Structures are given as structure tokens and as C-alpha cells.
Coordinates of C-alpha atoms in Angstrom, one line a residue:
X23 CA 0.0 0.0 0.0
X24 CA 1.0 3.1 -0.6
X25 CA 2.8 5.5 2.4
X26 CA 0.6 8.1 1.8
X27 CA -2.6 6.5 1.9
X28 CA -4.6 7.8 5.0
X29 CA -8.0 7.9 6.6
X30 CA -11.0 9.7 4.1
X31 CA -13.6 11.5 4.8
X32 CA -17.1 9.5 4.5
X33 CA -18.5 9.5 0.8
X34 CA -20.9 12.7 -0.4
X35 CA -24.3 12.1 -0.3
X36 CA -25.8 10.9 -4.0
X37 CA -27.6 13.4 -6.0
X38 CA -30.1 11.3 -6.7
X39 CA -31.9 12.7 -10.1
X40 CA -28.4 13.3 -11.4
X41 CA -27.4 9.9 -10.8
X42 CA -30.4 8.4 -12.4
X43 CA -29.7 10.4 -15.3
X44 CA -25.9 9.1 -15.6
X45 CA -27.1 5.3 -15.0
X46 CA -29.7 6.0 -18.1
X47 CA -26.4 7.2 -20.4
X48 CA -24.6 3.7 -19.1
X49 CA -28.1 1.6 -20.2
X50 CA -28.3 3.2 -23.3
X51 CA -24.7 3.8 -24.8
X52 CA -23.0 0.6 -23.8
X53 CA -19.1 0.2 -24.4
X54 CA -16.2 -2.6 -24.0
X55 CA -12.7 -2.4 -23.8
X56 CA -10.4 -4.6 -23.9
X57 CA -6.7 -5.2 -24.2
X58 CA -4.3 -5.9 -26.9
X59 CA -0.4 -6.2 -27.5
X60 CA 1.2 -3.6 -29.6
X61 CA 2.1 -5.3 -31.9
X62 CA -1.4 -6.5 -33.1
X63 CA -3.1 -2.6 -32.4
X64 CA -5.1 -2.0 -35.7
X65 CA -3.9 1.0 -37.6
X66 CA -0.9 1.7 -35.2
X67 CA 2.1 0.3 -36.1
X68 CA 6.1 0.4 -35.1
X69 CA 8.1 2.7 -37.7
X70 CA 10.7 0.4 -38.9
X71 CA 13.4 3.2 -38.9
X72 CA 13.0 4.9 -35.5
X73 CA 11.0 2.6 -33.4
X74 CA 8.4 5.0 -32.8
X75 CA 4.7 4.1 -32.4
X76 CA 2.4 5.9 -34.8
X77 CA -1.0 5.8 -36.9
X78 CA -1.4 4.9 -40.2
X79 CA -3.1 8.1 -40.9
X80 CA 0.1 10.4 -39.3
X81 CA -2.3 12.2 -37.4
X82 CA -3.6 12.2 -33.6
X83 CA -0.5 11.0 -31.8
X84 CA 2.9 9.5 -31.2
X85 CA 5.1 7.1 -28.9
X86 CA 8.2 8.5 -29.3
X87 CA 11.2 8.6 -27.0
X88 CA 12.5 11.5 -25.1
X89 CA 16.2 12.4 -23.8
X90 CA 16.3 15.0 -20.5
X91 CA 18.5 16.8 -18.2
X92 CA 17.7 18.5 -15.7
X93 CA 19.2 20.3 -12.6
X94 CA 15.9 20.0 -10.7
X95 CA 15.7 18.2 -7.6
X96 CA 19.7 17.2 -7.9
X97 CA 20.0 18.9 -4.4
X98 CA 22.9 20.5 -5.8
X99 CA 24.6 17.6 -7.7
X100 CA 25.1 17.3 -11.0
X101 CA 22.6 17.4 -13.7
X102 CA 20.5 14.2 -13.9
X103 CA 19.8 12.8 -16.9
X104 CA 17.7 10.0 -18.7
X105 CA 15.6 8.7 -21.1
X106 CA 11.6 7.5 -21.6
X107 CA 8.7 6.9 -23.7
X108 CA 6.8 10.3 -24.0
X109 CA 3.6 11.0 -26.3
X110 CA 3.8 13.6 -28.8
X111 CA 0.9 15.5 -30.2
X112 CA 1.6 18.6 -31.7
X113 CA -1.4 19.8 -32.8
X114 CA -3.3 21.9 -30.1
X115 CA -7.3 20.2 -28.8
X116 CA -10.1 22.0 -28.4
X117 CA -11.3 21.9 -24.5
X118 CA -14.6 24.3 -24.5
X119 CA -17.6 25.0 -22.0
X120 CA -20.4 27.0 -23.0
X121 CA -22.4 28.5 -19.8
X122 CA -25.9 30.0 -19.8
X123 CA -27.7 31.8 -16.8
X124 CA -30.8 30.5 -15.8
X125 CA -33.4 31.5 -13.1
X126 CA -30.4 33.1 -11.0
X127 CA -27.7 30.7 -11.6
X128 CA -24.9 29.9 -14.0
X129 CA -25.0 26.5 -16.0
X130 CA -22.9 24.5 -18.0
X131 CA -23.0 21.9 -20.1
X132 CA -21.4 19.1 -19.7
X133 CA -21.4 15.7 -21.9
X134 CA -21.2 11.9 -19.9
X135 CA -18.5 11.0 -22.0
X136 CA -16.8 7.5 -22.3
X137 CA -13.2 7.3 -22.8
X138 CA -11.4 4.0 -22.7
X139 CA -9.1 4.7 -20.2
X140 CA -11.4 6.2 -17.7
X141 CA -11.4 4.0 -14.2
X142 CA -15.2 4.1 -14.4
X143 CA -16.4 4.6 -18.4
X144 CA -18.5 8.0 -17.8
X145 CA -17.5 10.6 -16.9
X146 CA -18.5 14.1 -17.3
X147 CA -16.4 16.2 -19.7
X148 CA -16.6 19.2 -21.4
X149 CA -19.3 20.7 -23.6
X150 CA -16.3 20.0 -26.6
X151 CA -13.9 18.0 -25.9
X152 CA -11.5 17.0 -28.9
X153 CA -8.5 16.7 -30.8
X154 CA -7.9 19.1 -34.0
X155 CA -8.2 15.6 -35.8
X156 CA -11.3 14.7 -34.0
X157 CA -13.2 17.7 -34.9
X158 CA -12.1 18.5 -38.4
X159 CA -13.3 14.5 -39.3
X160 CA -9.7 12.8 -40.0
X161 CA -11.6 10.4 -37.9
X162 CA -14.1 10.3 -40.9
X163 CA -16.7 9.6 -37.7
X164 CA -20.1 12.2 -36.8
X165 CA -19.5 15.9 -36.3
X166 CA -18.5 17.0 -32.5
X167 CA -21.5 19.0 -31.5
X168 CA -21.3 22.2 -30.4
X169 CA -18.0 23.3 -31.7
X170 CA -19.5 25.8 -33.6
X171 CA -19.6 27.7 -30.3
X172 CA -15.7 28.0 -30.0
X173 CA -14.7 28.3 -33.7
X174 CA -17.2 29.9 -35.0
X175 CA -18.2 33.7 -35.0
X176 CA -20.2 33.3 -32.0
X177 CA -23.4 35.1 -32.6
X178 CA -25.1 35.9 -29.5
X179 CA -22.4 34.4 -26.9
X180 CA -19.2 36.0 -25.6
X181 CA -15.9 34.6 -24.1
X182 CA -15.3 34.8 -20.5
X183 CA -12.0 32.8 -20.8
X184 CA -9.9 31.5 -23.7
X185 CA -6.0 30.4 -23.3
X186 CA -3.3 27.7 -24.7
X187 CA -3.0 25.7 -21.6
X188 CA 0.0 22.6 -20.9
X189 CA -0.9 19.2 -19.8
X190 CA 1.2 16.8 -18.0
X191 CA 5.0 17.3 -18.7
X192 CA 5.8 14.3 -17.3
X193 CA 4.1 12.1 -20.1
X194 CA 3.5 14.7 -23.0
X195 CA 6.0 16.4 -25.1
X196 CA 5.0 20.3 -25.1
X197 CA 1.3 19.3 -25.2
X198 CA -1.3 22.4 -24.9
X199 CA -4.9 22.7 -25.5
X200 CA -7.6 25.7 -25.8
X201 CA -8.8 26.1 -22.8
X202 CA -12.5 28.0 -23.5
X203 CA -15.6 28.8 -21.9
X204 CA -18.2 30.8 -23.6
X205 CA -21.8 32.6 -22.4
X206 CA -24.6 32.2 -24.3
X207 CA -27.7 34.3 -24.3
X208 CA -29.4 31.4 -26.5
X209 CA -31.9 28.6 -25.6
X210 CA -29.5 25.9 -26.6
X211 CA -30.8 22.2 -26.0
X212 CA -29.1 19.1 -24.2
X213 CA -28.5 16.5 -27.5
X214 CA -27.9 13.2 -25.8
X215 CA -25.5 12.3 -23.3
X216 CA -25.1 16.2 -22.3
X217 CA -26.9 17.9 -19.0
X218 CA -27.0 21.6 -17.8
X219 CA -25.6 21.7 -14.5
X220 CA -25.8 24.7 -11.9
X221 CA -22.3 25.5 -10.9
X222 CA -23.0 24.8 -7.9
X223 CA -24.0 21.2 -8.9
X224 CA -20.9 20.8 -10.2
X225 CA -19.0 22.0 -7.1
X226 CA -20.9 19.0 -5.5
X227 CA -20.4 16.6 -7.8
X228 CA -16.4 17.3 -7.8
X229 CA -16.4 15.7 -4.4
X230 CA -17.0 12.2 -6.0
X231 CA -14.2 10.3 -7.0
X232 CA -13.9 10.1 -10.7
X233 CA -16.7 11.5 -12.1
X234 CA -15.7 15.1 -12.9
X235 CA -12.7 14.8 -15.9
X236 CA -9.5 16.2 -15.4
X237 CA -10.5 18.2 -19.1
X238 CA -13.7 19.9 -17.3
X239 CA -11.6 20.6 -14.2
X240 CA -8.6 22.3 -16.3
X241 CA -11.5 24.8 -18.5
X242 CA -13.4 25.4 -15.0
X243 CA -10.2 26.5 -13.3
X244 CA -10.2 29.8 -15.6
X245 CA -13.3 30.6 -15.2
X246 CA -13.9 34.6 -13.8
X247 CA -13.4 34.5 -10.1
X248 CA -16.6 36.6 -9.4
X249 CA -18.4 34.0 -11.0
X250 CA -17.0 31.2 -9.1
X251 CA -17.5 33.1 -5.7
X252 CA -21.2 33.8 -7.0
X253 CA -21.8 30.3 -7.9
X254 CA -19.7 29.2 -4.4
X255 CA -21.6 32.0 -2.2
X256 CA -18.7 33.7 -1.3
X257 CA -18.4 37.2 -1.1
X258 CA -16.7 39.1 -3.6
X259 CA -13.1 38.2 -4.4
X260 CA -10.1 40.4 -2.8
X261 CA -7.9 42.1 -4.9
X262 CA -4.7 41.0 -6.6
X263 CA -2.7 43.3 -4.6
X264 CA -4.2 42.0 -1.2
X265 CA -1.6 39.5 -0.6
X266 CA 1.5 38.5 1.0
X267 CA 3.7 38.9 -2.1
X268 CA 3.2 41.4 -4.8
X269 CA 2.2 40.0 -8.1
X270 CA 5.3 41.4 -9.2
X271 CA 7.2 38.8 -6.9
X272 CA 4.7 36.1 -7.8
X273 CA 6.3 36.4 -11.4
X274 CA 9.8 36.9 -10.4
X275 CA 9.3 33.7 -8.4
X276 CA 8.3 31.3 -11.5
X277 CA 11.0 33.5 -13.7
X278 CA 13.4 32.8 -10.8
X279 CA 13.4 29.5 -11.1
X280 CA 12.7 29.5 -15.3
X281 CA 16.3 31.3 -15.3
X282 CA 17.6 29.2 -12.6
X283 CA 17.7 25.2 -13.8
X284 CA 18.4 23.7 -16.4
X285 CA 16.3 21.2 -18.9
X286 CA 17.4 20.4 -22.0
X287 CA 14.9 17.9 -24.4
X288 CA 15.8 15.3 -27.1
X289 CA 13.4 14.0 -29.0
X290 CA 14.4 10.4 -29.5
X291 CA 13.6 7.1 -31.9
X292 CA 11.8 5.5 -29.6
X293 CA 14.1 2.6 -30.3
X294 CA 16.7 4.2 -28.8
X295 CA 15.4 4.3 -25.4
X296 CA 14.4 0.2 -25.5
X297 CA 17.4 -0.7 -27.3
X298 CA 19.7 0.7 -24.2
X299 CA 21.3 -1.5 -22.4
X300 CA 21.7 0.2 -19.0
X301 CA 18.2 1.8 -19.3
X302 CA 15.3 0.2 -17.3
X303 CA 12.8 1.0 -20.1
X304 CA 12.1 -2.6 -22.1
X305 CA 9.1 -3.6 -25.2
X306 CA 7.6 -6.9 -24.7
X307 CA 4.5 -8.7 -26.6
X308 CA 1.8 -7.2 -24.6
X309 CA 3.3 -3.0 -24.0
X310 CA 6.2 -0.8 -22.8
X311 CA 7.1 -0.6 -19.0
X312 CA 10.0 -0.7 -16.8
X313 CA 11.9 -3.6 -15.3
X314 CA 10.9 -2.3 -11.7
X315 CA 7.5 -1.5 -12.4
X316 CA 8.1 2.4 -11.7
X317 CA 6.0 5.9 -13.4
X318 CA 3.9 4.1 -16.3
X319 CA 3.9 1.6 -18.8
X320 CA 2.0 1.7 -22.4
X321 CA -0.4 -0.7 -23.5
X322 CA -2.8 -1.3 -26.1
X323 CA -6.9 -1.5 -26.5
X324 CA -9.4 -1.9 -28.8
X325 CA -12.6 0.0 -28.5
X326 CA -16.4 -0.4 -29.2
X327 CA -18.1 2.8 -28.3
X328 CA -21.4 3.6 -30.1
X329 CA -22.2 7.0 -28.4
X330 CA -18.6 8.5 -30.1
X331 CA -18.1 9.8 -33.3
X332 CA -16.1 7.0 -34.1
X333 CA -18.1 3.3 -33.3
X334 CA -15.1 1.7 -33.2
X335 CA -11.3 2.0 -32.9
X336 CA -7.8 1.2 -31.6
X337 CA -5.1 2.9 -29.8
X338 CA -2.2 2.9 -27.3
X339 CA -2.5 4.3 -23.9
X340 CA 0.1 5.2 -21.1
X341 CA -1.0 3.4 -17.9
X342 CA 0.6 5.3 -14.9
X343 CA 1.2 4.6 -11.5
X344 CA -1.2 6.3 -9.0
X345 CA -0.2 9.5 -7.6
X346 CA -1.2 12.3 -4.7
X347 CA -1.7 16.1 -5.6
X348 CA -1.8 18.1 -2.3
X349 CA -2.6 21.8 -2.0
X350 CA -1.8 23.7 1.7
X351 CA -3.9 26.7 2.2
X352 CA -3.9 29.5 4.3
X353 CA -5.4 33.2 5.3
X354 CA -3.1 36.1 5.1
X355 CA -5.5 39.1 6.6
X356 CA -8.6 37.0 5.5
X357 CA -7.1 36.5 1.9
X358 CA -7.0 32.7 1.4
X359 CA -3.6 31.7 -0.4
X360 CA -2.4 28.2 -1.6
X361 CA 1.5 27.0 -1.3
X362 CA 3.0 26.8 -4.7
X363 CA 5.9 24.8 -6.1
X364 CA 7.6 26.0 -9.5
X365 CA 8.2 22.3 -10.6
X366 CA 10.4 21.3 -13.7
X367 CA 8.9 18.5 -15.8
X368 CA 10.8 16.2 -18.2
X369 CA 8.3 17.3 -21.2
X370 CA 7.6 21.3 -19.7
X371 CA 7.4 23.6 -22.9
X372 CA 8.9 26.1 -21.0
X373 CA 11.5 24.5 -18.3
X374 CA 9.4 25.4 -15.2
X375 CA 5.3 26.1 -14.6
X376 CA 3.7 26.4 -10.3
X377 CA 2.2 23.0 -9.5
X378 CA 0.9 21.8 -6.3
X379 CA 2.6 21.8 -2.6
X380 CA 3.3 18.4 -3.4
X381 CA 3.3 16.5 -6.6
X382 CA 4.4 12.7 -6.4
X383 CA 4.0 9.2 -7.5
X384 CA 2.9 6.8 -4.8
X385 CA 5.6 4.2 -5.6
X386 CA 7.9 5.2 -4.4
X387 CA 5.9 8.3 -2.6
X388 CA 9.0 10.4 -3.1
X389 CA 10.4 13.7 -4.6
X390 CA 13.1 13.9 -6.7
X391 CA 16.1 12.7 -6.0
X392 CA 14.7 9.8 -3.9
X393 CA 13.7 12.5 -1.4
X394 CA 10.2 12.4 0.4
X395 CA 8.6 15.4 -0.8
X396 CA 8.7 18.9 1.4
X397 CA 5.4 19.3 3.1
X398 CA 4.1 15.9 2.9
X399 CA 3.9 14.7 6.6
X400 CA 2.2 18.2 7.4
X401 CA 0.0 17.7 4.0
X402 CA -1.0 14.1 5.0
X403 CA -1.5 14.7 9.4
X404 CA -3.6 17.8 9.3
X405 CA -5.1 18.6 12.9
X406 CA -9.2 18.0 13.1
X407 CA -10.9 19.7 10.9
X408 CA -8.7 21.1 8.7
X409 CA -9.3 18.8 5.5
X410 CA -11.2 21.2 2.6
X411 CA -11.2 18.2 -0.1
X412 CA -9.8 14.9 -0.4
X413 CA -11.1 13.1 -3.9
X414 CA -9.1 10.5 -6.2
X415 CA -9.6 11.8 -9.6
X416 CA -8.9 10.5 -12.9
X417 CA -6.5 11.9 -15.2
X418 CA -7.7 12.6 -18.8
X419 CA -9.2 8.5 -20.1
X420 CA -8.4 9.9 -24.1
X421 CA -4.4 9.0 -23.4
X422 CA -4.4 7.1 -20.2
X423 CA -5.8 4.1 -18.6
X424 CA -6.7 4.2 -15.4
X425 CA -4.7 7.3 -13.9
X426 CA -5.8 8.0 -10.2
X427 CA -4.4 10.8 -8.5
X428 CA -5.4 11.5 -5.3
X429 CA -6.5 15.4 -4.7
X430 CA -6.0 16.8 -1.2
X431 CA -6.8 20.2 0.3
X432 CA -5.2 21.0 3.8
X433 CA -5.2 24.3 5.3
X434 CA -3.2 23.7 8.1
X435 CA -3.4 25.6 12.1
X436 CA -1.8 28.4 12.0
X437 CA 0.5 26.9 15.0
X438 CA 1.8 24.5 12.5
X439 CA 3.0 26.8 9.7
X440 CA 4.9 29.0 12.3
X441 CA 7.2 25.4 13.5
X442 CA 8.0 25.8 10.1
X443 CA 11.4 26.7 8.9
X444 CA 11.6 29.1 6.0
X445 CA 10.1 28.2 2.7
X446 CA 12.5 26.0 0.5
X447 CA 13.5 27.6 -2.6
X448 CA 10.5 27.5 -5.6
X449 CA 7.6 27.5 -2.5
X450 CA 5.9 30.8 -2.9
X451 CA 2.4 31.7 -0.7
X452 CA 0.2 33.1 -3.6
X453 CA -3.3 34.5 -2.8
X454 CA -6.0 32.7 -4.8
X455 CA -6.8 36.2 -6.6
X456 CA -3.0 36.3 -8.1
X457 CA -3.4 32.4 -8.7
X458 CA -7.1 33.3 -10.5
X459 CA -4.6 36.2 -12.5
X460 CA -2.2 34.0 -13.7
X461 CA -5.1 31.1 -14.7
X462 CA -5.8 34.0 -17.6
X463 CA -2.8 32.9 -19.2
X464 CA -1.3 29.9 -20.2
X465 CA 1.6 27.4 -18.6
X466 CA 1.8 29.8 -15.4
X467 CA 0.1 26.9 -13.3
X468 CA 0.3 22.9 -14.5
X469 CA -3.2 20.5 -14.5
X470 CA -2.6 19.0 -11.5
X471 CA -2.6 22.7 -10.0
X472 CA -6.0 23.7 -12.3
X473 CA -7.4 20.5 -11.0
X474 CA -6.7 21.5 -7.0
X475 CA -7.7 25.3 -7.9
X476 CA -11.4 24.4 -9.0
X477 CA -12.0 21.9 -6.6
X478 CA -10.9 25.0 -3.4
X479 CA -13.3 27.0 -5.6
X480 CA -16.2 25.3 -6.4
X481 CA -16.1 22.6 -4.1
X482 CA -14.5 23.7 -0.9
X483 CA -16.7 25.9 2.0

């Protein structure tokens, strides 16, 4: 079992027309998974020159292998270095959510969406969810409803938030998507499989494990923080100046450590990496993994989906271990701020981006370096009481099978932050407002940060 594991708070209480709605969408649009080797994946094949795992179309995405360097968590040793698999998809998705207000309260939609690596088939995911290839039909399957609303001229709707944002840097090579949500003045029906939800139905619903995406948790991070307070009932947001660091010094901070450590990136034939003989990474009939089991191995399905735009297809998915994503919190003069690391990630488009308090793997359940992670203890024996959220969530089913992360919210007594010593370097106390700032923008704060930031604000009291 993994050292972090500890005592949960008792499940949320079932919502129970909501939950008769997503048992209908299981009835009705069925699905089956199952599991294939590699080698016999249907339209994905092995590029005889460089190893790499592609589709026959030489669209969507890539197993390729990846070379980096990095000063980051050496503790003040030399560079370490090394290779892995790593999935490369250049071309940028489309994540959208289109909002409406009605009878006093902000809704969005949201589709129960099967992807075949989610831990429990539905989940609920964004009003458009897709790949450039999805929704300009290289997939030759039905249009993705709804686009029209984020790539269109948008008659009658306007954009509340709309930015290029990174996923995880640890398994993607300088992956982004759109990150948009759009207001819409317009009666627009629920097709099948989607449901207006009341933000505040949603802040509820985030509490359950695995049933908001990590794709609708990323778009509903930027959404305008009066809105979220609205839709929380909190009162108005505080400033971005009513903090303990300026939002001057914020920036510094995450420029600090951008200027600071190094990370240099190779893209490699992804034969390179298996055909090393002191490297731990090794292809057999049935995926890719390590010899000691360690961060992820790929692995192939087959899929028979009737609700998607395509009925049926193949592809390869990266199968990680599970991890913990832990945010501390505390008030500053009534300002709530979150503990932020600047983190360095082997595929980072730009060396460094804030993530979490702590960010880890739970085998081992250590840092970098072998290390256990700064703030853990404190993160995982808060004193009565103190736990906001605590939630395993999945990480985005589309690329990866099974990926549980646990999300945890401490805000911790006062008494116990002043035992402290001084923050370590690349810890920086921002205030939610200057976090909500930087959300504006993109690769400021990485998903496993989105992720904690709209579960404080839409599911935290």
C-alpha cells in the first residue's frame, strides 16, 4: 500500500436525479474495452526506422522517446539525466464550455463521455472535448456537436476565458490545449448524453471520485473569479494586490526558477530508449514498462463505443502509477492563499510552470532525487478539521488508462505553519486572486494545480 494513503472523509451524499440520469447514459450507450499487444493494435504500427509508435493516418499521436536533463531536484549535484517513452501530439485540442444563466444561476454543459481509459467509463467532460483531428473529421466519424460555439463567429455568446494551456510534462511532449468557456444568451438544447448543470451542482459533484474529468476541471479553473465566488456564495473576491507577495514577486518567483535550472529535451527514436542496455525501459509482446514497475507503462486496446463519433477503434494508452496532488492553504488578513511549487517536468514547454505543494508518484511516494517530498507529513496529518477536499480523480481517459491521483486540500493551524522553517526555494504563498490572475494565461500553473484550484473554488466551503 502506498505510504501516503490515509483515513477519508465519508462519501458525499448521491444526487439522486443526477445519478439516475448518468445510470440511463450507461443503459443506453454501452461500451467494451479490452486489451491488446502492440504489436497487433489495428492501424498503429512500429516505424521500422526509428521505433516510434504511430498511426497509419500520421495524425492524432505519437510514442516517441524523449532524452532530459535537468538540474531540478539534484539537491545540488550534478545534472540528472535519462531517457523515456513520451507521447507527442503537436497539434493543439479544443477543450470548450459553454455556460448560460438561468433562473439566478450559472450553468454549464457538460457531456457523460466514455473514454477508454477512464477507471469508471462516464465521466463528465466538457461541452467540446477533442483533438484538432477529431473535430475537423480525419476520424471520418459524426460531427463533435457544439463546436460551432468556440470556432465559429459566436453570434449571440461572448468569451469569458480563452487560453493555450499545458498538460502533463511528465508524459506529453510540449502538449497544450484551448482552454475556452463561452456565455450564451441562447436557448441551446441538451442532444444526448449532455446535461445543464448549476455551478453549484458541479462543485458538488467534484467531491466524488472520478466523475468530474481532469479536461472539465482544467476549462473550469479559468473561469472569472466573481463567477466562481457567485456560484460558491462567497463574497466578492479580494484584490490582486491583497496578498502577501506582490504580483510582481509572484512572477519573479516562476521567472526565478525558469532562469535558474536547467532542462534540456531530445526527441528520440523511440528505439533508442528500448534498445539501451543500462536503461530500465524494455518492449515486450503485450506493452512498454519498466523492469521495476516504476511511473507508467503503455499498453494497447481496442474499443467499441457507439455513443462516439467513431463506433469503433484502436489505440495505445500510457498506464501510470497512482499519484497524490496536495494543496496547503492558508489566510493572510482573510485572503486565502495556496502553497506553490515552481516544478520542472521532463516534457515542460517552458522548463518550469507552479504546481501543487506536493506533486508525487505513490511508488515510491518520493520527490526527486529519492527524497520524500517537502510538506508531505504536514500535508498528510492535518489537525481535526482542517481537510477542505480529499477526492481520487482521474487523469484525462483519451491518453491514459486508469490514472488515479489522489486530490488533497489542507489548510493547516496556524501553530503548525509558524514550526515551520523558511520556505524551501521555488515554495511561494500566492493568494487565490493572483493564482485566478495567472489562470488568464497559459503554462503559469500545471493541471494538476488547475485541477486542486477548482476543486478550493467550487467545491471547498
Amino acid at each position: 500500500m502506498a505510504s501516503w494513503k490515509t483515513a477519508r472523509p465519508p462519501a458525499v451524499a448521491r444526487d439522486v436525479s443526477f445519478d439516475r440520469w448518468l445510470d440511463e447514459q450507461r443503459r443506453r450507450h454501452p461500451h467494451s474495452v479490452r486489451r491488446v499487444p502492440l504489436d497487433a493494435l489495428p492501424g498503429w504500427r512500429f516505424c521500422r526506422d526509428t521505433g516510434d509508435l504511430v498511426h497509419s493516418s500520421g495524425r492524432f499521436f505519437s510514442v516517441s522517446g524523449l532524452r532530459a536533463t535537468t538540474d531540478f531536484g539534484a539537491g545540488g549535484r550534478r545534472p540528472r539525466s535519462w531517457t523515456q517513452p513520451v507521447i507527442v501530439q503537436p497539434e493543439v485540442g479544443l477543450l470548450g464550455i459553454l455556460l448560460k444563466e438561468s433562473r439566478g444561476e450559472v450553468h454549464c454543459l457538460l457531456q457523460a463521455k466514455m473514454e477508454p481509459g477512464n477507471v469508471n467509463g462516464l465521466q463528465l467532460s466538457p461541452t467540446v472535448q477533442a483533438t484538432r483531428s477529431n473535430f475537423t473529421g480525419v476520424h471520418r466519424g459524426r460531427p463533435v456537436p457544439y463546436t460551432e460555439y468556440f470556432t465559429g463567429d459566436r453570434s449571440g455568446a461572448r468569451v469569458l476565458a480563452d487560453s493555450l494551456q499545458s498538460e502533463q510534462g511528465w508524459w506529453f511532449l510540449h502538449k497544450r490545449n484551448r482552454n475556452v468557456v463561452v456565455m450564451t444568451d441562447e436557448d441551446v438544447p441538451a442532444l444526448d448524453g449532455f446535461r445543464w448543470l448549476s455551478l453549484r451542482r458541479v462543485g458538488a459533484l467534484l467531491r466524488r471520485d472520478h466523475l468530474v474529468n481532469m479536461d472539465s476541471r482544467t476549462v473550469l479553473s479559468t473561469l472569472p473569479p466573481r463567477l466562481l465566488a457567485d456560484s460558491a456564495g462567497r463574497p466578492a473576491p479580494a484584490g490582486e494586490d491583497d496578498a502577501l507577495h506582490s504580483f510582481t514577486e509572484v512572477l519573479s518567483a516562476l521567472a526565478d526558477a525558469r532562469f535558474r535550472y536547467e532542462l534540456t529535451q531530445e526527441q528520440l527514436p523511440l528505439r533508442k530508449v528500448l534498445e539501451d542496455a543500462v536503461g530500465p525501459w524494455r518492449r515486450t509482446r503485450d506493452g512498454i514498462g519498466r523492469d521495476d514497475g516504476r511511473y507508467f507503462t503503455v499498453l494497447g486496446v481496442t474499443v467499441e463505443a457507439q455513443a462516439r463519433e467513431v463506433a469503433r477503434w484502436a489505440q495505445p494508452l500510457l498506464a501510470p502509477v497512482a499519484g497524490l496532488a496536495g494543496l496547503l492553504v492558508r489566510r493572510v488578513d482573510g485572503v486565502p492563499h495556496v502553497l506553490l511549487r515552481a516544478r520542472v517536468e521532463a516534457g515542460t514547454l517552458n522548463v518550469a510552470e507552479f504546481g501543487p505543494t506536493v506533486q508525487c508518484s505513490s511508488r515510491p511516494a518520493h520527490g526527486e532525487g529519492g527524497r520524500r517530498p517537502e510538506f508531505l507529513d504536514l500535508l498528510l496529518a492535518p489537525r481535526a478539521g482542517r481537510v477542505l477536499f480529499d477526492t481520487e480523480q482521474s487523469e484525462e481517459g483519451g491518453r491514459f488508462h486508469h490514472a488515479l491521483t489522489r486530490n488533497l486540500i489542507v489548510e493547516p493551524d496556524e501553530g503548525d505553519l509558524r514550526d515551520l522553517p523558511d520556505l524551501p526555494p521555488d515554495f511561494c504563498w500566492v493568494s487565490v486572486p493572483q493564482a485566478q490572475a495567472l489562470l488568464r494565461h497559459g503554462n503559469y500553473l500545471n493541471v494538476q494545480a488547475r485541477s486542486l484550484m477548482t476543486a478550493l473554488m467550487l467545491a471547498t466551503g
